Amino acid sequence: MPENPWVRPAPSSEPAPELVEAPAAAPAQLVGVTAPQYGVPVPDRADRLPQRITPHGATVWWLGVNGGSGESTLAALARGSRAADHAWPIPENRGSLSRVVLLARTNYTGLTSAQRAATEWASGALGDAVRVDGLVLIPDMPGRMPKELRHLAQVVSGGVPHTWTLPWVEAWRFGPLDPAAQLPKDFAALLTDLHLNTAAPQH
């Protein structure tokens, strides 16, 4: 049986990966569990995300586990994707599957919210309605994360199939997103990994 990622101690002797500047070659940094795990308890109702029945399909649903986690930004960048409005998108038609990518800010609230969402998926509580492809970490501020948060991010990453870390984009603090602008390479690599097309041609 796969090791439970929630009880695995954070490594103390190995250096933690940089979680603000993603590697240029490919942003998929860590590989964790790839399917719900037998024996993972269903979280208390208060710790679960809401569910929303949707008649709409999407190439990918971006599910922000906390506020300001970039749902609308990524939905604007990737053609055919949708923001999940902080709720599990449950297909209206039985037998359909929602492909979901979790989004979280790299602060304590964001990381612990991502852990709860990953635990809910891993428990099997969502049945066959949702497939989680991974977790995208969005920096909550420029600069390197504190060591304690880096270790927490490592633990959370062990509970999802893949983890991507996107860089801080200073320009996006001061104005609306321009989908026609050149896409930062780490964002482009994320969409490539997920087999998504950009919403506008890149220069």
PDB file of C-alpha atoms in Angstrom:
ATOM      1  CA  MET A   1       0.000   0.000   0.000  1.00  0.00           C
ATOM      2  CA  PRO A   2       1.399   3.502  -0.857  1.00  0.00           C
ATOM      3  CA  GLU A   3       2.771   5.443   2.049  1.00  0.00           C
ATOM      4  CA  ASN A   4       0.292   7.926   3.531  1.00  0.00           C
ATOM      5  CA  PRO A   5       1.671  11.375   2.584  1.00  0.00           C
ATOM      6  CA  TRP A   6       0.024  13.063   5.564  1.00  0.00           C
ATOM      7  CA  VAL A   7       1.987  11.114   8.151  1.00  0.00           C
ATOM      8  CA  ARG A   8       5.347  11.232   6.402  1.00  0.00           C
ATOM      9  CA  PRO A   9       7.707  13.504   8.388  1.00  0.00           C
ATOM     10  CA  ALA A  10       9.165  16.469   6.557  1.00  0.00           C
ATOM     11  CA  PRO A  11      12.814  15.855   5.590  1.00  0.00           C
ATOM     12  CA  SER A  12      15.295  17.670   7.785  1.00  0.00           C
ATOM     13  CA  SER A  13      18.625  16.697   6.220  1.00  0.00           C
ATOM     14  CA  GLU A  14      17.862  17.290   2.521  1.00  0.00           C
ATOM     15  CA  PRO A  15      17.563  20.851   1.205  1.00  0.00           C
ATOM     16  CA  ALA A  16      14.017  21.955   0.422  1.00  0.00           C
ATOM     17  CA  PRO A  17      13.292  22.952  -3.174  1.00  0.00           C
ATOM     18  CA  GLU A  18      12.941  26.602  -4.106  1.00  0.00           C
ATOM     19  CA  LEU A  19       9.208  27.262  -4.295  1.00  0.00           C
ATOM     20  CA  VAL A  20       9.169  30.764  -5.711  1.00  0.00           C
ATOM     21  CA  GLU A  21      11.359  30.449  -8.774  1.00  0.00           C
ATOM     22  CA  ALA A  22      10.365  27.320 -10.685  1.00  0.00           C
ATOM     23  CA  PRO A  23      12.930  25.428 -12.791  1.00  0.00           C
ATOM     24  CA  ALA A  24      13.015  26.775 -16.322  1.00  0.00           C
ATOM     25  CA  ALA A  25      12.937  23.378 -18.033  1.00  0.00           C
ATOM     26  CA  ALA A  26       9.686  22.058 -16.557  1.00  0.00           C
ATOM     27  CA  PRO A  27       7.529  23.265 -13.667  1.00  0.00           C
ATOM     28  CA  ALA A  28       6.285  19.813 -12.580  1.00  0.00           C
ATOM     29  CA  GLN A  29       8.500  19.528  -9.513  1.00  0.00           C
ATOM     30  CA  LEU A  30       7.241  16.669  -7.399  1.00  0.00           C
ATOM     31  CA  VAL A  31       5.269  13.476  -8.006  1.00  0.00           C
ATOM     32  CA  GLY A  32       2.943  12.190  -5.296  1.00  0.00           C
ATOM     33  CA  VAL A  33      -0.028   9.856  -5.111  1.00  0.00           C
ATOM     34  CA  THR A  34      -1.965   9.534  -8.364  1.00  0.00           C
ATOM     35  CA  ALA A  35      -5.317   8.165  -7.180  1.00  0.00           C
ATOM     36  CA  PRO A  36      -7.490   8.046  -4.050  1.00  0.00           C
ATOM     37  CA  GLN A  37      -5.895   5.920  -1.342  1.00  0.00           C
ATOM     38  CA  TYR A  38      -7.538   3.168   0.680  1.00  0.00           C
ATOM     39  CA  GLY A  39      -7.673   4.050   4.367  1.00  0.00           C
ATOM     40  CA  VAL A  40      -7.524   7.853   4.033  1.00  0.00           C
ATOM     41  CA  PRO A  41     -10.342   9.111   6.278  1.00  0.00           C
ATOM     42  CA  VAL A  42     -12.941  11.479   4.856  1.00  0.00           C
ATOM     43  CA  PRO A  43     -12.374  14.934   6.403  1.00  0.00           C
ATOM     44  CA  ASP A  44     -14.971  16.479   8.666  1.00  0.00           C
ATOM     45  CA  ARG A  45     -17.653  18.367   6.756  1.00  0.00           C
ATOM     46  CA  ALA A  46     -16.260  21.694   7.968  1.00  0.00           C
ATOM     47  CA  ASP A  47     -12.912  20.840   6.341  1.00  0.00           C
ATOM     48  CA  ARG A  48     -14.353  19.949   2.941  1.00  0.00           C
ATOM     49  CA  LEU A  49     -14.770  22.220  -0.047  1.00  0.00           C
ATOM     50  CA  PRO A  50     -18.319  22.773  -1.290  1.00  0.00           C
ATOM     51  CA  GLN A  51     -19.541  20.860  -4.328  1.00  0.00           C
ATOM     52  CA  ARG A  52     -21.292  22.457  -7.287  1.00  0.00           C
ATOM     53  CA  ILE A  53     -23.259  20.527  -9.907  1.00  0.00           C
ATOM     54  CA  THR A  54     -22.353  21.936 -13.306  1.00  0.00           C
ATOM     55  CA  PRO A  55     -23.780  21.271 -16.768  1.00  0.00           C
ATOM     56  CA  HIS A  56     -20.658  22.787 -18.302  1.00  0.00           C
ATOM     57  CA  GLY A  57     -17.570  20.912 -19.370  1.00  0.00           C
ATOM     58  CA  ALA A  58     -14.006  22.206 -19.335  1.00  0.00           C
ATOM     59  CA  THR A  59     -10.618  21.015 -20.489  1.00  0.00           C
ATOM     60  CA  VAL A  60      -9.462  21.752 -16.935  1.00  0.00           C
ATOM     61  CA  TRP A  61     -11.171  23.254 -13.910  1.00  0.00           C
ATOM     62  CA  TRP A  62      -8.932  25.563 -11.852  1.00  0.00           C
ATOM     63  CA  LEU A  63      -9.995  25.093  -8.225  1.00  0.00           C
ATOM     64  CA  GLY A  64      -8.648  27.706  -5.840  1.00  0.00           C
ATOM     65  CA  VAL A  65      -8.560  26.376  -2.308  1.00  0.00           C
ATOM     66  CA  ASN A  66      -8.242  29.870  -0.844  1.00  0.00           C
ATOM     67  CA  GLY A  67      -9.038  33.388  -1.993  1.00  0.00           C
ATOM     68  CA  GLY A  68      -6.804  35.112  -4.513  1.00  0.00           C
ATOM     69  CA  SER A  69      -5.281  31.866  -5.753  1.00  0.00           C
ATOM     70  CA  GLY A  70      -5.488  32.687  -9.443  1.00  0.00           C
ATOM     71  CA  GLU A  71      -8.557  30.835 -10.732  1.00  0.00           C
ATOM     72  CA  SER A  72      -9.668  33.613 -13.088  1.00  0.00           C
ATOM     73  CA  THR A  73      -6.120  34.390 -14.215  1.00  0.00           C
ATOM     74  CA  LEU A  74      -5.382  30.841 -15.323  1.00  0.00           C
ATOM     75  CA  ALA A  75      -8.844  30.453 -16.851  1.00  0.00           C
ATOM     76  CA  ALA A  76      -8.111  33.528 -18.978  1.00  0.00           C
ATOM     77  CA  LEU A  77      -4.756  32.069 -20.075  1.00  0.00           C
ATOM     78  CA  ALA A  78      -5.847  28.541 -21.030  1.00  0.00           C
ATOM     79  CA  ARG A  79      -8.378  27.992 -23.793  1.00  0.00           C
ATOM     80  CA  GLY A  80     -11.336  25.859 -22.756  1.00  0.00           C
ATOM     81  CA  SER A  81     -10.515  25.923 -19.043  1.00  0.00           C
ATOM     82  CA  ARG A  82     -12.804  27.334 -16.372  1.00  0.00           C
ATOM     83  CA  ALA A  83     -12.608  28.775 -12.875  1.00  0.00           C
ATOM     84  CA  ALA A  84     -14.314  26.438 -10.406  1.00  0.00           C
ATOM     85  CA  ASP A  85     -15.307  29.255  -8.007  1.00  0.00           C
ATOM     86  CA  HIS A  86     -13.719  27.491  -5.020  1.00  0.00           C
ATOM     87  CA  ALA A  87     -15.990  24.430  -5.273  1.00  0.00           C
ATOM     88  CA  TRP A  88     -15.587  20.911  -6.629  1.00  0.00           C
ATOM     89  CA  PRO A  89     -17.176  20.893 -10.112  1.00  0.00           C
ATOM     90  CA  ILE A  90     -19.427  17.821 -10.179  1.00  0.00           C
ATOM     91  CA  PRO A  91     -20.653  16.965 -13.698  1.00  0.00           C
ATOM     92  CA  GLU A  92     -24.404  17.059 -14.143  1.00  0.00           C
ATOM     93  CA  ASN A  93     -24.273  14.023 -16.426  1.00  0.00           C
ATOM     94  CA  ARG A  94     -23.514  10.745 -14.697  1.00  0.00           C
ATOM     95  CA  GLY A  95     -20.411   9.094 -16.087  1.00  0.00           C
ATOM     96  CA  SER A  96     -18.713  12.404 -16.932  1.00  0.00           C
ATOM     97  CA  LEU A  97     -15.447  13.407 -15.284  1.00  0.00           C
ATOM     98  CA  SER A  98     -14.167  16.804 -14.193  1.00  0.00           C
ATOM     99  CA  ARG A  99     -10.422  17.258 -14.567  1.00  0.00           C
ATOM    100  CA  VAL A 100      -9.311  19.515 -11.689  1.00  0.00           C
ATOM    101  CA  VAL A 101      -6.093  21.333 -10.822  1.00  0.00           C
ATOM    102  CA  LEU A 102      -5.905  22.744  -7.295  1.00  0.00           C
ATOM    103  CA  LEU A 103      -4.512  26.261  -6.817  1.00  0.00           C
ATOM    104  CA  ALA A 104      -3.103  27.628  -3.566  1.00  0.00           C
ATOM    105  CA  ARG A 105      -1.173  30.626  -2.338  1.00  0.00           C
ATOM    106  CA  THR A 106       2.125  29.768  -0.680  1.00  0.00           C
ATOM    107  CA  ASN A 107       1.164  31.012   2.767  1.00  0.00           C
ATOM    108  CA  TYR A 108       0.084  28.879   5.708  1.00  0.00           C
ATOM    109  CA  THR A 109      -3.623  29.288   4.973  1.00  0.00           C
ATOM    110  CA  GLY A 110      -3.206  28.362   1.327  1.00  0.00           C
ATOM    111  CA  LEU A 111      -1.007  25.332   1.977  1.00  0.00           C
ATOM    112  CA  THR A 112      -3.176  23.893   4.747  1.00  0.00           C
ATOM    113  CA  SER A 113      -6.284  24.466   2.614  1.00  0.00           C
ATOM    114  CA  ALA A 114      -4.586  22.576  -0.220  1.00  0.00           C
ATOM    115  CA  GLN A 115      -3.773  19.751   2.180  1.00  0.00           C
ATOM    116  CA  ARG A 116      -7.411  19.462   3.225  1.00  0.00           C
ATOM    117  CA  ALA A 117      -8.600  19.478  -0.399  1.00  0.00           C
ATOM    118  CA  ALA A 118      -6.060  16.823  -1.372  1.00  0.00           C
ATOM    119  CA  THR A 119      -7.096  14.701   1.611  1.00  0.00           C
ATOM    120  CA  GLU A 120     -10.752  14.992   0.606  1.00  0.00           C
ATOM    121  CA  TRP A 121      -9.928  13.793  -2.927  1.00  0.00           C
ATOM    122  CA  ALA A 122      -7.609  11.034  -1.656  1.00  0.00           C
ATOM    123  CA  SER A 123     -10.319   9.717   0.665  1.00  0.00           C
ATOM    124  CA  GLY A 124     -12.506   8.847  -2.315  1.00  0.00           C
ATOM    125  CA  ALA A 125     -15.300  11.132  -1.114  1.00  0.00           C
ATOM    126  CA  LEU A 126     -15.710  12.578  -4.611  1.00  0.00           C
ATOM    127  CA  GLY A 127     -16.104   9.192  -6.255  1.00  0.00           C
ATOM    128  CA  ASP A 128     -15.473   9.048  -9.987  1.00  0.00           C
ATOM    129  CA  ALA A 129     -16.736  12.577 -10.640  1.00  0.00           C
ATOM    130  CA  VAL A 130     -13.382  14.322 -10.179  1.00  0.00           C
ATOM    131  CA  ARG A 131      -9.821  13.610 -11.222  1.00  0.00           C
ATOM    132  CA  VAL A 132      -7.157  15.768  -9.572  1.00  0.00           C
ATOM    133  CA  ASP A 133      -4.215  16.324 -11.910  1.00  0.00           C
ATOM    134  CA  GLY A 134      -2.132  18.227  -9.401  1.00  0.00           C
ATOM    135  CA  LEU A 135      -1.519  21.398  -7.432  1.00  0.00           C
ATOM    136  CA  VAL A 136      -0.282  24.799  -8.592  1.00  0.00           C
ATOM    137  CA  LEU A 137       1.463  26.916  -5.965  1.00  0.00           C
ATOM    138  CA  ILE A 138       1.072  30.677  -6.451  1.00  0.00           C
ATOM    139  CA  PRO A 139       3.539  32.907  -4.547  1.00  0.00           C
ATOM    140  CA  ASP A 140       1.815  35.189  -2.051  1.00  0.00           C
ATOM    141  CA  MET A 141       4.723  37.642  -2.202  1.00  0.00           C
ATOM    142  CA  PRO A 142       8.062  37.978  -4.019  1.00  0.00           C
ATOM    143  CA  GLY A 143      11.136  36.309  -2.581  1.00  0.00           C
ATOM    144  CA  ARG A 144      12.017  32.958  -1.074  1.00  0.00           C
ATOM    145  CA  MET A 145       9.537  31.187   1.174  1.00  0.00           C
ATOM    146  CA  PRO A 146      10.470  30.649   4.836  1.00  0.00           C
ATOM    147  CA  LYS A 147      11.870  27.200   5.609  1.00  0.00           C
ATOM    148  CA  GLU A 148       8.805  26.125   7.604  1.00  0.00           C
ATOM    149  CA  LEU A 149       6.490  26.854   4.685  1.00  0.00           C
ATOM    150  CA  ARG A 150       8.809  25.104   2.232  1.00  0.00           C
ATOM    151  CA  HIS A 151       8.677  21.963   4.376  1.00  0.00           C
ATOM    152  CA  LEU A 152       4.884  22.195   4.604  1.00  0.00           C
ATOM    153  CA  ALA A 153       4.682  22.585   0.823  1.00  0.00           C
ATOM    154  CA  GLN A 154       6.752  19.402   0.426  1.00  0.00           C
ATOM    155  CA  VAL A 155       4.349  17.449   2.630  1.00  0.00           C
ATOM    156  CA  VAL A 156       1.287  18.767   0.785  1.00  0.00           C
ATOM    157  CA  SER A 157       2.894  17.984  -2.577  1.00  0.00           C
ATOM    158  CA  GLY A 158       3.193  14.329  -1.579  1.00  0.00           C
ATOM    159  CA  GLY A 159      -0.605  14.063  -1.579  1.00  0.00           C
ATOM    160  CA  VAL A 160      -1.224  15.036  -5.223  1.00  0.00           C
ATOM    161  CA  PRO A 161      -0.004  13.632  -8.547  1.00  0.00           C
ATOM    162  CA  HIS A 162       2.111  16.672  -9.484  1.00  0.00           C
ATOM    163  CA  THR A 163       3.050  20.060  -8.098  1.00  0.00           C
ATOM    164  CA  TRP A 164       3.875  23.106 -10.183  1.00  0.00           C
ATOM    165  CA  THR A 165       5.256  26.355  -8.781  1.00  0.00           C
ATOM    166  CA  LEU A 166       4.715  29.558 -10.689  1.00  0.00           C
ATOM    167  CA  PRO A 167       6.891  32.663 -10.347  1.00  0.00           C
ATOM    168  CA  TRP A 168       5.816  36.000  -8.959  1.00  0.00           C
ATOM    169  CA  VAL A 169       4.670  38.323 -11.776  1.00  0.00           C
ATOM    170  CA  GLU A 170       5.066  41.876 -10.522  1.00  0.00           C
ATOM    171  CA  ALA A 171       3.261  43.484 -13.467  1.00  0.00           C
ATOM    172  CA  TRP A 172       0.053  41.610 -12.634  1.00  0.00           C
ATOM    173  CA  ARG A 173      -0.232  43.509  -9.348  1.00  0.00           C
ATOM    174  CA  PHE A 174      -0.789  46.828 -11.132  1.00  0.00           C
ATOM    175  CA  GLY A 175      -3.133  46.109 -14.004  1.00  0.00           C
ATOM    176  CA  PRO A 176      -5.496  43.614 -15.578  1.00  0.00           C
ATOM    177  CA  LEU A 177      -4.167  40.515 -17.276  1.00  0.00           C
ATOM    178  CA  ASP A 178      -3.506  40.920 -21.001  1.00  0.00           C
ATOM    179  CA  PRO A 179      -3.993  37.451 -22.554  1.00  0.00           C
ATOM    180  CA  ALA A 180      -2.318  38.677 -25.762  1.00  0.00           C
ATOM    181  CA  ALA A 181       0.929  39.539 -23.952  1.00  0.00           C
ATOM    182  CA  GLN A 182       3.915  37.203 -23.936  1.00  0.00           C
ATOM    183  CA  LEU A 183       3.218  34.408 -21.466  1.00  0.00           C
ATOM    184  CA  PRO A 184       5.910  33.853 -18.805  1.00  0.00           C
ATOM    185  CA  LYS A 185       7.797  30.646 -19.611  1.00  0.00           C
ATOM    186  CA  ASP A 186       6.774  28.842 -16.418  1.00  0.00           C
ATOM    187  CA  PHE A 187       3.104  29.488 -17.151  1.00  0.00           C
ATOM    188  CA  ALA A 188       3.574  28.253 -20.720  1.00  0.00           C
ATOM    189  CA  ALA A 189       5.303  25.112 -19.418  1.00  0.00           C
ATOM    190  CA  LEU A 190       2.401  24.461 -17.002  1.00  0.00           C
ATOM    191  CA  LEU A 191      -0.107  24.609 -19.853  1.00  0.00           C
ATOM    192  CA  THR A 192       2.095  22.329 -21.948  1.00  0.00           C
ATOM    193  CA  ASP A 193       2.298  19.763 -19.139  1.00  0.00           C
ATOM    194  CA  LEU A 194      -1.502  19.793 -18.882  1.00  0.00           C
ATOM    195  CA  HIS A 195      -1.940  19.610 -22.684  1.00  0.00           C
ATOM    196  CA  LEU A 196      -3.732  22.966 -22.756  1.00  0.00           C
ATOM    197  CA  ASN A 197      -3.644  25.643 -25.439  1.00  0.00           C
ATOM    198  CA  THR A 198      -3.141  29.303 -24.672  1.00  0.00           C
ATOM    199  CA  ALA A 199      -6.084  31.626 -25.044  1.00  0.00           C
ATOM    200  CA  ALA A 200      -4.194  33.867 -27.485  1.00  0.00           C
ATOM    201  CA  PRO A 201      -1.301  33.346 -29.919  1.00  0.00           C
ATOM    202  CA  GLN A 202       2.104  33.924 -28.322  1.00  0.00           C
ATOM    203  CA  HIS A 203       4.654  36.265 -29.882  1.00  0.00           C
TER     204      HIS A 203
END
